[in-house]
Amino acid sequence: MPISRLLKAGEHTSEEVELLSKAFDLALRAMDLVDRNDPLCELVARKVIEAGATGISDPKEIAGIAVARIGLR
């Protein structure tokens, strides 16, 4: 499940979409999630979007916050 499905058109700039997509990929790697159809991927995407809404501009930091909020690592 790509994060782009959850990012509503017009709500995010192309730069934000790119940033959140990178953070999403990093978070999936950190959690060893390969199957994008895994329901956990949607939770990861939502947490990445939440973390990105705080104004952080580093995809590694956003990914780390998202993974920490899920609480599996």
N, CA, C and O atoms as a Tinker XYZ file with bonds, in Angstrom:
   292  protein
     1  N      0.845000   -1.165000    0.000000    73     2
     2  CA     0.000000    0.000000    0.000000    64     1     3
     3  C      0.892000    1.230000    0.000000    63     2     4     5
     4  O      1.528000    1.536000    1.009000    81     3
     5  N      0.943000    1.916000   -1.086000    73     3     6
     6  CA     1.769000    3.119000   -1.116000    64     5     7
     7  C      1.129000    4.240000   -0.308000    63     6     8     9
     8  O     -0.094000    4.358000   -0.235000    81     7
     9  N      1.973000    5.047000    0.288000    73     7    10
    10  CA     1.509000    6.152000    1.114000    64     9    11
    11  C      0.735000    7.169000    0.287000    63    10    12    13
    12  O     -0.109000    7.890000    0.820000    81    11
    13  N      1.010000    7.230000   -0.992000    73    11    14
    14  CA     0.353000    8.216000   -1.857000    64    13    15
    15  C     -1.167000    8.071000   -1.855000    63    14    16    17
    16  O     -1.883000    9.041000   -2.101000    81    15
    17  N     -1.654000    6.879000   -1.583000    73    15    18
    18  CA    -3.102000    6.659000   -1.528000    64    17    19
    19  C     -3.728000    7.456000   -0.384000    63    18    20    21
    20  O     -4.878000    7.884000   -0.478000    81    19
    21  N     -2.972000    7.653000    0.690000    73    19    22
    22  CA    -3.488000    8.368000    1.850000    64    21    23
    23  C     -3.264000    9.874000    1.775000    63    22    24    25
    24  O     -3.904000   10.637000    2.498000    81    23
    25  N     -2.364000   10.298000    0.907000    73    23    26
    26  CA    -2.079000   11.725000    0.775000    64    25    27
    27  C     -3.088000   12.335000   -0.197000    63    26    28    29
    28  O     -3.063000   12.048000   -1.394000    81    27
    29  N     -3.953000   13.158000    0.319000    73    27    30
    30  CA    -4.998000   13.753000   -0.500000    64    29    31
    31  C     -4.422000   14.844000   -1.399000    63    30    32    33
    32  O     -3.619000   15.671000   -0.967000    81    31
    33  N     -4.846000   14.824000   -2.644000    73    31    34
    34  CA    -4.375000   15.822000   -3.612000    64    33    35
    35  C     -4.749000   17.221000   -3.133000    63    34    36    37
    36  O     -5.857000   17.456000   -2.651000    81    35
    37  N     -3.814000   18.126000   -3.274000    73    35    38
    38  CA    -4.047000   19.502000   -2.884000    64    37    39
    39  C     -3.724000   19.815000   -1.442000    63    38    40    41
    40  O     -3.574000   20.983000   -1.085000    81    39
    41  N     -3.611000   18.791000   -0.595000    73    39    42
    42  CA    -3.295000   19.020000    0.811000    64    41    43
    43  C     -1.796000   19.050000    1.062000    63    42    44    45
    44  O     -1.349000   19.574000    2.083000    81    43
    45  N     -1.019000   18.494000    0.145000    73    43    46
    46  CA     0.429000   18.397000    0.321000    64    45    47
    47  C      1.129000   18.855000   -0.954000    63    46    48    49
    48  O      0.679000   18.583000   -2.067000    81    47
    49  N      2.237000   19.556000   -0.760000    73    47    50
    50  CA     3.036000   19.958000   -1.914000    64    49    51
    51  C      3.779000   18.741000   -2.448000    63    50    52    53
    52  O      3.847000   17.708000   -1.782000    81    51
    53  N      4.327000   18.862000   -3.635000    73    51    54
    54  CA     5.090000   17.745000   -4.194000    64    53    55
    55  C      6.314000   17.449000   -3.335000    63    54    56    57
    56  O      6.730000   16.295000   -3.228000    81    55
    57  N      6.894000   18.478000   -2.723000    73    55    58
    58  CA     8.046000   18.280000   -1.839000    64    57    59
    59  C      7.641000   17.488000   -0.595000    63    58    60    61
    60  O      8.380000   16.615000   -0.140000    81    59
    61  N      6.459000   17.800000   -0.048000    73    59    62
    62  CA     5.981000   17.070000    1.126000    64    61    63
    63  C      5.696000   15.612000    0.775000    63    62    64    65
    64  O      6.016000   14.710000    1.549000    81    63
    65  N      5.104000   15.387000   -0.372000    73    63    66
    66  CA     4.817000   14.021000   -0.812000    64    65    67
    67  C      6.118000   13.238000   -0.952000    63    66    68    69
    68  O      6.202000   12.086000   -0.526000    81    67
    69  N      7.130000   13.859000   -1.546000    73    67    70
    70  CA     8.423000   13.196000   -1.707000    64    69    71
    71  C      9.048000   12.901000   -0.344000    63    70    72    73
    72  O      9.565000   11.806000   -0.124000    81    71
    73  N      9.004000   13.861000    0.562000    73    71    74
    74  CA     9.559000   13.689000    1.906000    64    73    75
    75  C      8.857000   12.548000    2.638000    63    74    76    77
    76  O      9.514000   11.680000    3.213000    81    75
    77  N      7.533000   12.550000    2.618000    73    75    78
    78  CA     6.774000   11.525000    3.326000    64    77    79
    79  C      6.947000   10.153000    2.688000    63    78    80    81
    80  O      6.954000    9.141000    3.388000    81    79
    81  N      7.085000   10.111000    1.384000    73    79    82
    82  CA     7.325000    8.830000    0.700000    64    81    83
    83  C      8.679000    8.252000    1.097000    63    82    84    85
    84  O      8.800000    7.050000    1.332000    81    83
    85  N      9.692000    9.104000    1.171000    73    83    86
    86  CA    11.018000    8.633000    1.613000    64    85    87
    87  C     10.957000    8.136000    3.049000    63    86    88    89
    88  O     11.514000    7.088000    3.375000    81    87
    89  N     10.280000    8.889000    3.904000    73    87    90
    90  CA    10.158000    8.488000    5.305000    64    89    91
    91  C      9.407000    7.164000    5.424000    63    90    92    93
    92  O      9.766000    6.311000    6.235000    81    91
    93  N      8.375000    6.999000    4.623000    73    91    94
    94  CA     7.596000    5.759000    4.618000    64    93    95
    95  C      8.476000    4.578000    4.238000    63    94    96    97
    96  O      8.447000    3.543000    4.903000    81    95
    97  N      9.258000    4.726000    3.174000    73    95    98
    98  CA    10.167000    3.652000    2.749000    64    97    99
    99  C     11.177000    3.320000    3.840000    63    98   100   101
   100  O     11.457000    2.148000    4.094000    81    99
   101  N     11.721000    4.344000    4.483000    73    99   102
   102  CA    12.687000    4.124000    5.561000    64   101   103
   103  C     12.043000    3.408000    6.743000    63   102   104   105
   104  O     12.651000    2.518000    7.337000    81   103
   105  N     10.827000    3.788000    7.083000    73   103   106
   106  CA    10.121000    3.142000    8.191000    64   105   107
   107  C      9.829000    1.675000    7.876000    63   106   108   109
   108  O      9.975000    0.808000    8.737000    81   107
   109  N      9.418000    1.406000    6.648000    73   107   110
   110  CA     9.158000    0.009000    6.260000    64   109   111
   111  C     10.432000   -0.822000    6.355000    63   110   112   113
   112  O     10.404000   -1.954000    6.838000    81   111
   113  N     11.544000   -0.262000    5.898000    73   111   114
   114  CA    12.827000   -0.990000    5.985000    64   113   115
   115  C     13.208000   -1.239000    7.433000    63   114   116   117
   116  O     13.678000   -2.323000    7.777000    81   115
   117  N     13.006000   -0.235000    8.286000    73   115   118
   118  CA    13.356000   -0.375000    9.701000    64   117   119
   119  C     12.538000   -1.478000   10.375000    63   118   120   121
   120  O     12.995000   -2.117000   11.322000    81   119
   121  N     11.336000   -1.685000    9.873000    73   119   122
   122  CA    10.460000   -2.701000   10.455000    64   121   123
   123  C     10.499000   -4.018000    9.681000    63   122   124   125
   124  O      9.748000   -4.947000    9.981000    81   123
   125  N     11.374000   -4.088000    8.688000    73   123   126
   126  CA    11.503000   -5.287000    7.850000    64   125   127
   127  C     10.191000   -5.679000    7.175000    63   126   128   129
   128  O      9.882000   -6.863000    7.036000    81   127
   129  N      9.426000   -4.676000    6.761000    73   127   130
   130  CA     8.174000   -4.925000    6.042000    64   129   131
   131  C      8.441000   -4.865000    4.546000    63   130   132   133
   132  O      8.870000   -3.836000    4.022000    81   131
   133  N      8.189000   -5.952000    3.877000    73   131   134
   134  CA     8.438000   -6.042000    2.439000    64   133   135
   135  C      7.129000   -6.033000    1.667000    63   134   136   137
   136  O      7.024000   -5.399000    0.617000    81   135
   137  N      6.141000   -6.731000    2.185000    73   135   138
   138  CA     4.853000   -6.863000    1.508000    64   137   139
   139  C      4.028000   -5.597000    1.729000    63   138   140   141
   140  O      3.524000   -5.363000    2.828000    81   139
   141  N      3.893000   -4.789000    0.692000    73   139   142
   142  CA     3.139000   -3.534000    0.808000    64   141   143
   143  C      1.648000   -3.764000    1.001000    63   142   144   145
   144  O      0.912000   -2.820000    1.287000    81   143
   145  N      1.193000   -4.995000    0.852000    73   143   146
   146  CA    -0.214000   -5.317000    1.090000    64   145   147
   147  C     -0.473000   -5.704000    2.542000    63   146   148   149
   148  O     -1.619000   -5.927000    2.934000    81   147
   149  N      0.586000   -5.783000    3.337000    73   147   150
   150  CA     0.453000   -6.078000    4.757000    64   149   151
   151  C     -0.340000   -4.943000    5.400000    63   150   152   153
   152  O     -0.002000   -3.776000    5.203000    81   151
   153  N     -1.384000   -5.257000    6.164000    73   151   154
   154  CA    -2.183000   -4.202000    6.802000    64   153   155
   155  C     -1.360000   -3.268000    7.703000    63   154   156   157
   156  O     -1.739000   -2.116000    7.915000    81   155
   157  N     -0.265000   -3.755000    8.216000    73   155   158
   158  CA     0.591000   -2.927000    9.054000    64   157   159
   159  C      1.172000   -1.749000    8.265000    63   158   160   161
   160  O      1.484000   -0.709000    8.844000    81   159
   161  N      1.315000   -1.910000    6.956000    73   159   162
   162  CA     1.849000   -0.830000    6.120000    64   161   163
   163  C      0.957000    0.404000    6.154000    63   162   164   165
   164  O      1.453000    1.531000    6.116000    81   163
   165  N     -0.349000    0.200000    6.225000    73   163   166
   166  CA    -1.250000    1.358000    6.299000    64   165   167
   167  C     -1.054000    2.092000    7.625000    63   166   168   169
   168  O     -1.068000    3.323000    7.660000    81   167
   169  N     -0.872000    1.351000    8.702000    73   167   170
   170  CA    -0.612000    1.977000    9.999000    64   169   171
   171  C      0.690000    2.774000    9.948000    63   170   172   173
   172  O      0.761000    3.893000   10.457000    81   171
   173  N      1.716000    2.191000    9.333000    73   171   174
   174  CA     2.998000    2.883000    9.187000    64   173   175
   175  C      2.800000    4.176000    8.397000    63   174   176   177
   176  O      3.319000    5.224000    8.780000    81   175
   177  N      2.060000    4.103000    7.306000    73   175   178
   178  CA     1.817000    5.287000    6.478000    64   177   179
   179  C      1.109000    6.371000    7.284000    63   178   180   181
   180  O      1.467000    7.545000    7.191000    81   179
   181  N      0.131000    5.996000    8.055000    73   179   182
   182  CA    -0.610000    6.987000    8.857000    64   181   183
   183  C      0.295000    7.633000    9.910000    63   182   184   185
   184  O      0.213000    8.837000   10.150000    81   183
   185  N      1.147000    6.836000   10.526000    73   183   186
   186  CA     2.067000    7.373000   11.534000    64   185   187
   187  C      3.116000    8.282000   10.889000    63   186   188   189
   188  O      3.519000    9.279000   11.487000    81   187
   189  N      3.554000    7.949000    9.691000    73   187   190
   190  CA     4.497000    8.801000    8.962000    64   189   191
   191  C      3.839000   10.146000    8.647000    63   190   192   193
   192  O      4.462000   11.195000    8.808000    81   191
   193  N      2.605000   10.117000    8.206000    73   191   194
   194  CA     1.896000   11.352000    7.893000    64   193   195
   195  C      1.722000   12.197000    9.157000    63   194   196   197
   196  O      1.899000   13.415000    9.122000    81   195
   197  N      1.378000   11.551000   10.267000    73   195   198
   198  CA     1.245000   12.273000   11.544000    64   197   199
   199  C      2.566000   12.918000   11.945000    63   198   200   201
   200  O      2.600000   14.088000   12.326000    81   199
   201  N      3.646000   12.158000   11.859000    73   199   202
   202  CA     4.956000   12.679000   12.238000    64   201   203
   203  C      5.387000   13.800000   11.299000    63   202   204   205
   204  O      5.998000   14.774000   11.736000    81   203
   205  N      5.077000   13.670000   10.031000    73   203   206
   206  CA     5.422000   14.699000    9.059000    64   205   207
   207  C      4.656000   15.989000    9.280000    63   206   208   209
   208  O      5.126000   17.065000    8.910000    81   207
   209  N      3.488000   15.889000    9.876000    73   207   210
   210  CA     2.660000   17.072000   10.128000    64   209   211
   211  C      3.246000   17.971000   11.210000    63   210   212   213
   212  O      2.788000   19.099000   11.393000    81   211
   213  N      4.246000   17.486000   11.923000    73   211   214
   214  CA     4.868000   18.291000   12.981000    64   213   215
   215  C      5.852000   19.304000   12.430000    63   214   216   217
   216  O      6.346000   20.155000   13.171000    81   215
   217  N      6.145000   19.225000   11.137000    73   215   218
   218  CA     7.055000   20.186000   10.527000    64   217   219
   219  C      8.483000   19.697000   10.390000    63   218   220   221
   220  O      9.342000   20.434000    9.906000    81   219
   221  N      8.752000   18.481000   10.802000    73   219   222
   222  CA    10.092000   17.903000   10.675000    64   221   223
   223  C     10.385000   17.698000    9.198000    63   222   224   225
   224  O      9.521000   17.245000    8.448000    81   223
   225  N     11.598000   18.030000    8.778000    73   223   226
   226  CA    11.925000   17.918000    7.354000    64   225   227
   227  C     12.976000   16.859000    7.050000    63   226   228   229
   228  O     13.484000   16.800000    5.930000    81   227
   229  N     13.306000   16.030000    8.018000    73   227   230
   230  CA    14.279000   14.958000    7.814000    64   229   231
   231  C     13.533000   13.623000    7.732000    63   230   232   233
   232  O     12.915000   13.200000    8.709000    81   231
   233  N     13.588000   12.956000    6.570000    73   231   234
   234  CA    12.838000   11.705000    6.433000    64   233   235
   235  C     13.262000   10.633000    7.430000    63   234   236   237
   236  O     12.427000    9.841000    7.866000    81   235
   237  N     14.544000   10.589000    7.801000    73   235   238
   238  CA    14.997000    9.595000    8.787000    64   237   239
   239  C     14.362000    9.847000   10.146000    63   238   240   241
   240  O     13.967000    8.913000   10.843000    81   239
   241  N     14.269000   11.111000   10.512000    73   239   242
   242  CA    13.663000   11.457000   11.794000    64   241   243
   243  C     12.163000   11.147000   11.793000    63   242   244   245
   244  O     11.631000   10.623000   12.772000    81   243
   245  N     11.490000   11.474000   10.692000    73   243   246
   246  CA    10.062000   11.170000   10.574000    64   245   247
   247  C      9.843000    9.663000   10.673000    63   246   248   249
   248  O      8.945000    9.208000   11.381000    81   247
   249  N     10.659000    8.895000    9.967000    73   247   250
   250  CA    10.539000    7.433000   10.004000    64   249   251
   251  C     10.757000    6.910000   11.417000    63   250   252   253
   252  O     10.021000    6.041000   11.883000    81   251
   253  N     11.769000    7.440000   12.098000    73   251   254
   254  CA    12.054000    7.006000   13.463000    64   253   255
   255  C     10.910000    7.287000   14.411000    63   254   256   257
   256  O     10.577000    6.456000   15.255000    81   255
   257  N     10.309000    8.450000   14.277000    73   255   258
   258  CA     9.161000    8.801000   15.124000    64   257   259
   259  C      7.995000    7.882000   14.827000    63   258   260   261
   260  O      7.336000    7.400000   15.749000    81   259
   261  N      7.729000    7.632000   13.555000    73   259   262
   262  CA     6.616000    6.765000   13.165000    64   261   263
   263  C      6.789000    5.361000   13.731000    63   262   264   265
   264  O      5.849000    4.787000   14.280000    81   263
   265  N      7.979000    4.816000   13.598000    73   263   266
   266  CA     8.248000    3.465000   14.100000    64   265   267
   267  C      8.117000    3.441000   15.621000    63   266   268   269
   268  O      7.558000    2.498000   16.181000    81   267
   269  N      8.624000    4.463000   16.283000    73   267   270
   270  CA     8.527000    4.527000   17.748000    64   269   271
   271  C      7.066000    4.617000   18.198000    63   270   272   273
   272  O      6.685000    4.000000   19.192000    81   271
   273  N      6.256000    5.376000   17.474000    73   271   274
   274  CA     4.839000    5.520000   17.835000    64   273   275
   275  C      4.070000    4.220000   17.664000    63   274   276   277
   276  O      3.092000    3.974000   18.370000    81   275
   277  N      4.504000    3.400000   16.741000    73   275   278
   278  CA     3.867000    2.098000   16.558000    64   277   279
   279  C      4.256000    1.184000   17.716000    63   278   280   281
   280  O      3.460000    0.355000   18.157000    81   279
   281  N      5.474000    1.340000   18.199000    73   279   282
   282  CA     5.908000    0.617000   19.376000    64   281   283
   283  C      6.398000   -0.783000   19.140000    63   282   284   285
   284  O      6.467000   -1.572000   20.083000    81   283
   285  N      6.742000   -1.124000   17.923000    73   283   286
   286  CA     7.220000   -2.478000   17.642000    64   285   287
   287  C      8.735000   -2.572000   17.630000    63   286   288   289
   288  O      9.274000   -3.679000   17.596000    81   287
   289  N      9.436000   -1.456000   17.657000    73   287   290
   290  CA    10.898000   -1.460000   17.650000    64   289   291
   291  C     11.400000   -0.567000   18.745000    63   290   292
   292  O     12.610000   -0.424000   18.919000    81   291
